[in-house]
Coordinates of C-alpha atoms and ligand atoms in Angstrom, one line a residue:
X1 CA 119.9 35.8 -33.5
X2 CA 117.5 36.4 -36.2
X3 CA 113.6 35.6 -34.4
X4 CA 111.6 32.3 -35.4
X5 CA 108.4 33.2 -37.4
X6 CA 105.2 31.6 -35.9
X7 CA 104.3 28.8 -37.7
X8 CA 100.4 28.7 -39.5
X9 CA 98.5 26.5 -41.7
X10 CA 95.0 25.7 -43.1
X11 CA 94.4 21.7 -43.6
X12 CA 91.7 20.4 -46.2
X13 CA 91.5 18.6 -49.2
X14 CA 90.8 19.8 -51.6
X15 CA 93.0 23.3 -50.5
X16 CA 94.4 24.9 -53.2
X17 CA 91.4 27.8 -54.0
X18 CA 91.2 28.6 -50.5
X19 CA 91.7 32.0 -49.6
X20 CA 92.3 31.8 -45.9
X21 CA 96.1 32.0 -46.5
X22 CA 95.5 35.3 -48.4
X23 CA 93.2 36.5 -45.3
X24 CA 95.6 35.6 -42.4
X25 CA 99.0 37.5 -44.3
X26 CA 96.5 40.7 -44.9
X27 CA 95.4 40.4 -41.0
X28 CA 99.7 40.2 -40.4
X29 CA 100.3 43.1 -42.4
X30 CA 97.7 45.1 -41.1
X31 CA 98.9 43.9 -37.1
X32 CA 102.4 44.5 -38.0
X33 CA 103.0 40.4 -37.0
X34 CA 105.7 38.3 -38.6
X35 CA 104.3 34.6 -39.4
X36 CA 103.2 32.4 -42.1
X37 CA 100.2 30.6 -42.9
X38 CA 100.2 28.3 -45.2
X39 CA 97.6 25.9 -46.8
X40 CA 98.6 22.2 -47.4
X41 CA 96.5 19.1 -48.7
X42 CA 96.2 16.6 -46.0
X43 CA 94.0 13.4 -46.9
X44 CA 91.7 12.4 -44.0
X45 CA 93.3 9.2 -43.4
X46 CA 97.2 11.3 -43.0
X47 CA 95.6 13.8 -40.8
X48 CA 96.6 12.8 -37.6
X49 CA 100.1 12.5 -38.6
X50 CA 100.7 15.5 -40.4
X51 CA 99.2 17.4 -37.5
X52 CA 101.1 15.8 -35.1
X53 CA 104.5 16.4 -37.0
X54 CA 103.3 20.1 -37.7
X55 CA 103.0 20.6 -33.9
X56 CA 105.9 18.9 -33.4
X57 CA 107.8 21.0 -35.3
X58 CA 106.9 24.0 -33.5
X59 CA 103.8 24.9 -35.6
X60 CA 101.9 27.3 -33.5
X61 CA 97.9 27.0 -35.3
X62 CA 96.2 25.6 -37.6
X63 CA 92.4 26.0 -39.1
X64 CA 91.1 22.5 -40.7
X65 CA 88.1 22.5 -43.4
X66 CA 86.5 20.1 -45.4
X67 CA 87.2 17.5 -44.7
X68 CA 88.5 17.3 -41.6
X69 CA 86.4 19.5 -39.5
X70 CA 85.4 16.0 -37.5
X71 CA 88.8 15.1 -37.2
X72 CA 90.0 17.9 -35.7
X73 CA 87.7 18.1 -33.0
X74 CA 88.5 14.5 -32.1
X75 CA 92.1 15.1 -31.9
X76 CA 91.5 18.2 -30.4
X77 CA 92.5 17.6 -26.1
X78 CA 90.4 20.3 -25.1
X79 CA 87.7 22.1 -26.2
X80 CA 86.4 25.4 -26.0
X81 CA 82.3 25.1 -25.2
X82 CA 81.3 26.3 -28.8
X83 CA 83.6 23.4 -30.4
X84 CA 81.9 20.5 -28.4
X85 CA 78.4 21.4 -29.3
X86 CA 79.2 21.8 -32.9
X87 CA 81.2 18.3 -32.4
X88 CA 83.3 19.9 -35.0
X89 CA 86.6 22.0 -35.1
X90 CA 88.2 24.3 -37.4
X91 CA 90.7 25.7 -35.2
X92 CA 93.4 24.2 -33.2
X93 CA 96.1 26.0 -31.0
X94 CA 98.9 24.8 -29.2
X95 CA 98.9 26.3 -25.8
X96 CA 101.6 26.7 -23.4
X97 CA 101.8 24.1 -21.7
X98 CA 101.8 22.2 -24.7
X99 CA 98.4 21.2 -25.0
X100 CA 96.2 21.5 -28.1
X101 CA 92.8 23.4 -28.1
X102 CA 90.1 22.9 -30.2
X103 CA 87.7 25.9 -31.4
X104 CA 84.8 26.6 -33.9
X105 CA 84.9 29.6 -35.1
X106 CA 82.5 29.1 -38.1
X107 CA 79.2 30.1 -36.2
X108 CA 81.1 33.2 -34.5
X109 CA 82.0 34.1 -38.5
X110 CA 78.3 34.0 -39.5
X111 CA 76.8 36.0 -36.6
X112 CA 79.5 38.4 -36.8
X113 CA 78.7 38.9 -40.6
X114 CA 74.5 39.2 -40.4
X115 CA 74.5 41.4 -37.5
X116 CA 78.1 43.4 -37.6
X117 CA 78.5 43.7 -41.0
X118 CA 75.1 43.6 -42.0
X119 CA 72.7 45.0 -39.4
X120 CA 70.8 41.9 -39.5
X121 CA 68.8 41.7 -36.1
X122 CA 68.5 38.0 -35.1
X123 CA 67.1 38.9 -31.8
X124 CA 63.2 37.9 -31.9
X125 CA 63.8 36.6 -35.6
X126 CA 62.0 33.3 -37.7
X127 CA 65.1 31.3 -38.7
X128 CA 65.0 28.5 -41.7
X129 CA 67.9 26.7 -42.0
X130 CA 68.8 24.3 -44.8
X131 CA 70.3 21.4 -44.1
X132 CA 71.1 19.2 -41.5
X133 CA 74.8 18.3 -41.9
X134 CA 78.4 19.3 -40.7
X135 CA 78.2 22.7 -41.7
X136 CA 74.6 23.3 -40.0
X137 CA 75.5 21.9 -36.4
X138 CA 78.3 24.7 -36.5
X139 CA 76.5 27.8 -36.6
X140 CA 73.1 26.3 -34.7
X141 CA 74.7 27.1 -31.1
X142 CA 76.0 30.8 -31.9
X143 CA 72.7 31.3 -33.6
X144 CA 70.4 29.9 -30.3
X145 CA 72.4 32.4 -28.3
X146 CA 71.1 35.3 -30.4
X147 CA 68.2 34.4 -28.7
X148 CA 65.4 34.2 -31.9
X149 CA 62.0 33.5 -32.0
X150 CA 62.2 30.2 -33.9
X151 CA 64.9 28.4 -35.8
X152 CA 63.7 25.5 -37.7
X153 CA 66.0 23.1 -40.2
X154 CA 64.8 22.0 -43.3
X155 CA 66.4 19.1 -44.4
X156 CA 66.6 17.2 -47.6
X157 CA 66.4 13.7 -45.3
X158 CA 63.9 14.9 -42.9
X159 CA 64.7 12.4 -40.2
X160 CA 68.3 14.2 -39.8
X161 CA 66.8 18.1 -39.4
X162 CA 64.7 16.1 -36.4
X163 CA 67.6 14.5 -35.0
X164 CA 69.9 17.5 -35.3
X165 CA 67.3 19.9 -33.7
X166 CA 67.0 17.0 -31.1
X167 CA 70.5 17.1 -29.5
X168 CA 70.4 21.0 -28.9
X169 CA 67.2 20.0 -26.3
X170 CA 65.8 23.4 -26.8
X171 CA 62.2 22.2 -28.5
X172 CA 60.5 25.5 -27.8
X173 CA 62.9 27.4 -30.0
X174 CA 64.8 24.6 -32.1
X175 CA 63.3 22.2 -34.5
X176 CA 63.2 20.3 -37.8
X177 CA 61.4 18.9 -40.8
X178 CA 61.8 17.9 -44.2
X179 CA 61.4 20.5 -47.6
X180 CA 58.0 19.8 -48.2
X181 CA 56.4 20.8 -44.7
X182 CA 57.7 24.4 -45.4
X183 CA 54.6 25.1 -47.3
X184 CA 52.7 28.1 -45.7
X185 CA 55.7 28.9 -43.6
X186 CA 57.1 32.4 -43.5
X187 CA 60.6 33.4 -42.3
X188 CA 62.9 36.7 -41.8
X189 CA 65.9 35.1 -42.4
X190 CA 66.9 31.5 -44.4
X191 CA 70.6 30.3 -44.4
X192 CA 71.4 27.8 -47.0
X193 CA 73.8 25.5 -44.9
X194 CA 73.6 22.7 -47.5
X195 CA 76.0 21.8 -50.0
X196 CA 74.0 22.0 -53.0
X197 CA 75.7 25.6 -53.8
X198 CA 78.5 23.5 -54.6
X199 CA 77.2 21.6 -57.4
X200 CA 75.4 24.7 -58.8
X201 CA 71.6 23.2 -57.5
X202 CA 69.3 24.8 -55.2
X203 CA 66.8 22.9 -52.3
X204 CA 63.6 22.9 -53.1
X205 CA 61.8 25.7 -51.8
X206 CA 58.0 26.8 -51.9
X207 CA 56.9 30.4 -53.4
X208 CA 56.6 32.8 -50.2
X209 CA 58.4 30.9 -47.5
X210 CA 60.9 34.2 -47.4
X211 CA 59.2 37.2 -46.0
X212 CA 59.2 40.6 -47.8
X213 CA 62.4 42.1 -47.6
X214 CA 63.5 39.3 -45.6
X215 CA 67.2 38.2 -45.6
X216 CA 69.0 35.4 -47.4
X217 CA 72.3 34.1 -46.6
X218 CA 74.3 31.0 -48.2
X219 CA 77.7 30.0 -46.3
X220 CA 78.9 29.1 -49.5
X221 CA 80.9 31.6 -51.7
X222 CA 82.3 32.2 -55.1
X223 CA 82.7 34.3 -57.8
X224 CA 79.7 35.3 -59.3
X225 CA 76.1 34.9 -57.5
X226 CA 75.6 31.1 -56.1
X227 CA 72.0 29.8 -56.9
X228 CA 70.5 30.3 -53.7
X229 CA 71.9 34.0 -53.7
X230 CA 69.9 34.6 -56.7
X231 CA 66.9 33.0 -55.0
X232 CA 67.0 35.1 -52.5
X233 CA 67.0 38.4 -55.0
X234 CA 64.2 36.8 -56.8
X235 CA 62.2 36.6 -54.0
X236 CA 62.3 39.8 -52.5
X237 CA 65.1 39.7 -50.1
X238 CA 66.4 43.0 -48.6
X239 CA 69.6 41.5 -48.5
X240 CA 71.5 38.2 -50.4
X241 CA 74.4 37.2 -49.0
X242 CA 77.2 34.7 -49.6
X243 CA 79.8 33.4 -47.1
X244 CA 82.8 35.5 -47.8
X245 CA 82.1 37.5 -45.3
X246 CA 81.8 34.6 -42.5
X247 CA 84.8 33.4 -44.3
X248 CA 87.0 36.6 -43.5
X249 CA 85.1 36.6 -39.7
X250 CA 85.8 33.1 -38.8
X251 CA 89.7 33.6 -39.9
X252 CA 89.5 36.9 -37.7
X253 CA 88.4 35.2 -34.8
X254 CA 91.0 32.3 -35.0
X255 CA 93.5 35.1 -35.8
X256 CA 92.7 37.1 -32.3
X257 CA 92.7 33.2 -30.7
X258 CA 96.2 33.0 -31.8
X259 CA 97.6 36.5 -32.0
X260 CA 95.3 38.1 -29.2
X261 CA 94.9 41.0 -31.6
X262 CA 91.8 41.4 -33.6
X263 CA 92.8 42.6 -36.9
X264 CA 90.5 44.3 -39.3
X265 CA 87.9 42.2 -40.9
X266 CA 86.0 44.8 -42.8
X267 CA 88.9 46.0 -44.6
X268 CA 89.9 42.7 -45.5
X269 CA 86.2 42.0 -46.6
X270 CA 85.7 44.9 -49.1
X271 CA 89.2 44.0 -50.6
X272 CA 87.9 40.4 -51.3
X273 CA 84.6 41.6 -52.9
X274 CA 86.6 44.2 -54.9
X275 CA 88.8 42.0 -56.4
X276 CA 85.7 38.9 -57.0
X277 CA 84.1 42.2 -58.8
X278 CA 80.8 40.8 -58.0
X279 CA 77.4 42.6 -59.5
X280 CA 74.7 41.9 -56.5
X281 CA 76.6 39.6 -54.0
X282 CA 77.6 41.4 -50.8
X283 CA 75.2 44.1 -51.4
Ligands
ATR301 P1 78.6 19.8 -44.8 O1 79.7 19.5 -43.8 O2 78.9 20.8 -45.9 O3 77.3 20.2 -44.0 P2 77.4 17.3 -45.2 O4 77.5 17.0 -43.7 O5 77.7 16.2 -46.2 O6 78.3 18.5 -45.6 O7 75.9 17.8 -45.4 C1 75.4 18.2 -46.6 C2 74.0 18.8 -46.4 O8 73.5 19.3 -47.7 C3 73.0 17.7 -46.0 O9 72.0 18.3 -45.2 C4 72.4 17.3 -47.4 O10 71.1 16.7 -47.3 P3 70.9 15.2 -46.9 O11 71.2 15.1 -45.4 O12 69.5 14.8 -47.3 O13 72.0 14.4 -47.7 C5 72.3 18.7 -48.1 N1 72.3 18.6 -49.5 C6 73.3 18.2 -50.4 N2 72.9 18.4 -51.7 C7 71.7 18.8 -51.6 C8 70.7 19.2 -52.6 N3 71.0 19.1 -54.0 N4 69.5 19.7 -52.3 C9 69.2 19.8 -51.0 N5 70.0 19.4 -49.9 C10 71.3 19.0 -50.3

């Protein structure tokens, strides 16, 4: 009897740039696994049903993204620590007693990035971040644990960055304003967690607020330098980085959730930059 393959998928809408089926096959190869992965359009309002027919039918994992991230978590039965705070999952596993597990991995892909891939020391660090929605709640958690001097969220609607900051309870270390009281204020590191990378705009940021040779990161990606990348070069940074590399970490992680083997990310990383042929990004 020939074996079953394991069953993988990525959920979103829209799906068909991403690259995370591209990842997960190069993580097979390189583990020597047999399985597929991959990545289907499912509308928020079909979600449920085509999750629960893909488990059904023996599908073993899936990662959702946009939009479904919120979703996920509340189908999700369980849910690993890191999920519930970020109230948000993009992992789900059957398990084996036939349960389904929700994970975050997105936060784990960030910090992996800055400080393995990187050498980005978060310990004792300032942290901006910008923005106050789905995809900041993710990495805030992971970040915390990092143990910096001060994170503080900038948000376009100030009232959200409070509320976020609010619900982590940590008011020594974690809080929030709006872009205009970032005036005089100097940071080490600034993550652009909003989605104005995606419309090719940039939040509105005041001369100096980056340190000298501080470090800019945007969790979005793409093919050439996103806007807040090139802010970051413009200003000084050390480094400029774009979300690729969180991208290939957070599939890593979901791979070694489902797999228990931890393929290798790096590789995997340099290939993607390679082929994106990018002059400045990743540097
Ligand atoms: P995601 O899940 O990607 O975080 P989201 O929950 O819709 O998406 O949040 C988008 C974030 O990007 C928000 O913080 C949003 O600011 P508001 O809360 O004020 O809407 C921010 N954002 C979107 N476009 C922006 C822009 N052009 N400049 C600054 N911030 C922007």
């Amino acid at each position: 009897m020939t074996p079953s393959i394991d069953r993988y998928a990525v959920f979103g809408q829209p799906i068909q740039h991403s690259k995370s089926p591209r990842i997960h096959q190069l993580f097979a190869q390189q583990t020597g696994q047999l399985l597929t992965y991959v990545a289907q359009e499912v509308p928020p309002e079909q979600f449920i049903e085509v999750t629960t027919t893909f488990f059904a039918e023996g599908g073993k994992g899936l990662n959702c993204t946009v939009p479904l991230k919120e979703l996920a978590w509340a189908y999700a039965e369980h849910k690993t620590e890191r999920a519930q705070l970020s109230k948000a999952v993009n992992t789900l596993v059957l398990q084996a007693n036939g349960s389904i597990l929700g994970d975050n991995t997105d936060g784990y892909g960030l910090v992996t990035d800055l400080t393995f891939n990187h050498g980005v020391n978060l310990h004792h660090a300032n942290i901006l971040i910008l923005g106050a929605g789905g995809a900041s709640r993710g990495i805030i958690a992971p970040l915390l644990a990092q143990n910096p001097a001060a994170m503080l969220i900038a948000n376009r609607t100030p009232e959200k960055a409070v509320q976020l900051a609010r619900e982590f309870n940590r008011p020594n270390q974690l809080s929030g304003c709006g872009f205009a009281d970032l005036a005089q204020q100097h940071f080490d590191i600034i993550i652009n967690a909003t989605s104005a990378s995606l419309s090719g705009q940039l939040p509105p940021l005041p001369a100096n607020v980056l340190v000298d040779q501080g470090i800019c990161y945007d969790l979005a990606y793409a093919n050439q330098a996103t806007p807040f990348v090139n802010w970051g070069f413009a200003n000084g940074a050390l480094k400029s980085l774009d979300g690729l590399g969180m991208l290939v970490e957070q599939a890593a992680e979901a791979f070694y959730i489902w797999r228990h083997q931890r393929p290798n990310s790096q590789a995997v990383i340099a290939l993607l930059n390679a082929e994106r042929n990018l002059c400045g990004v990743g540097k």
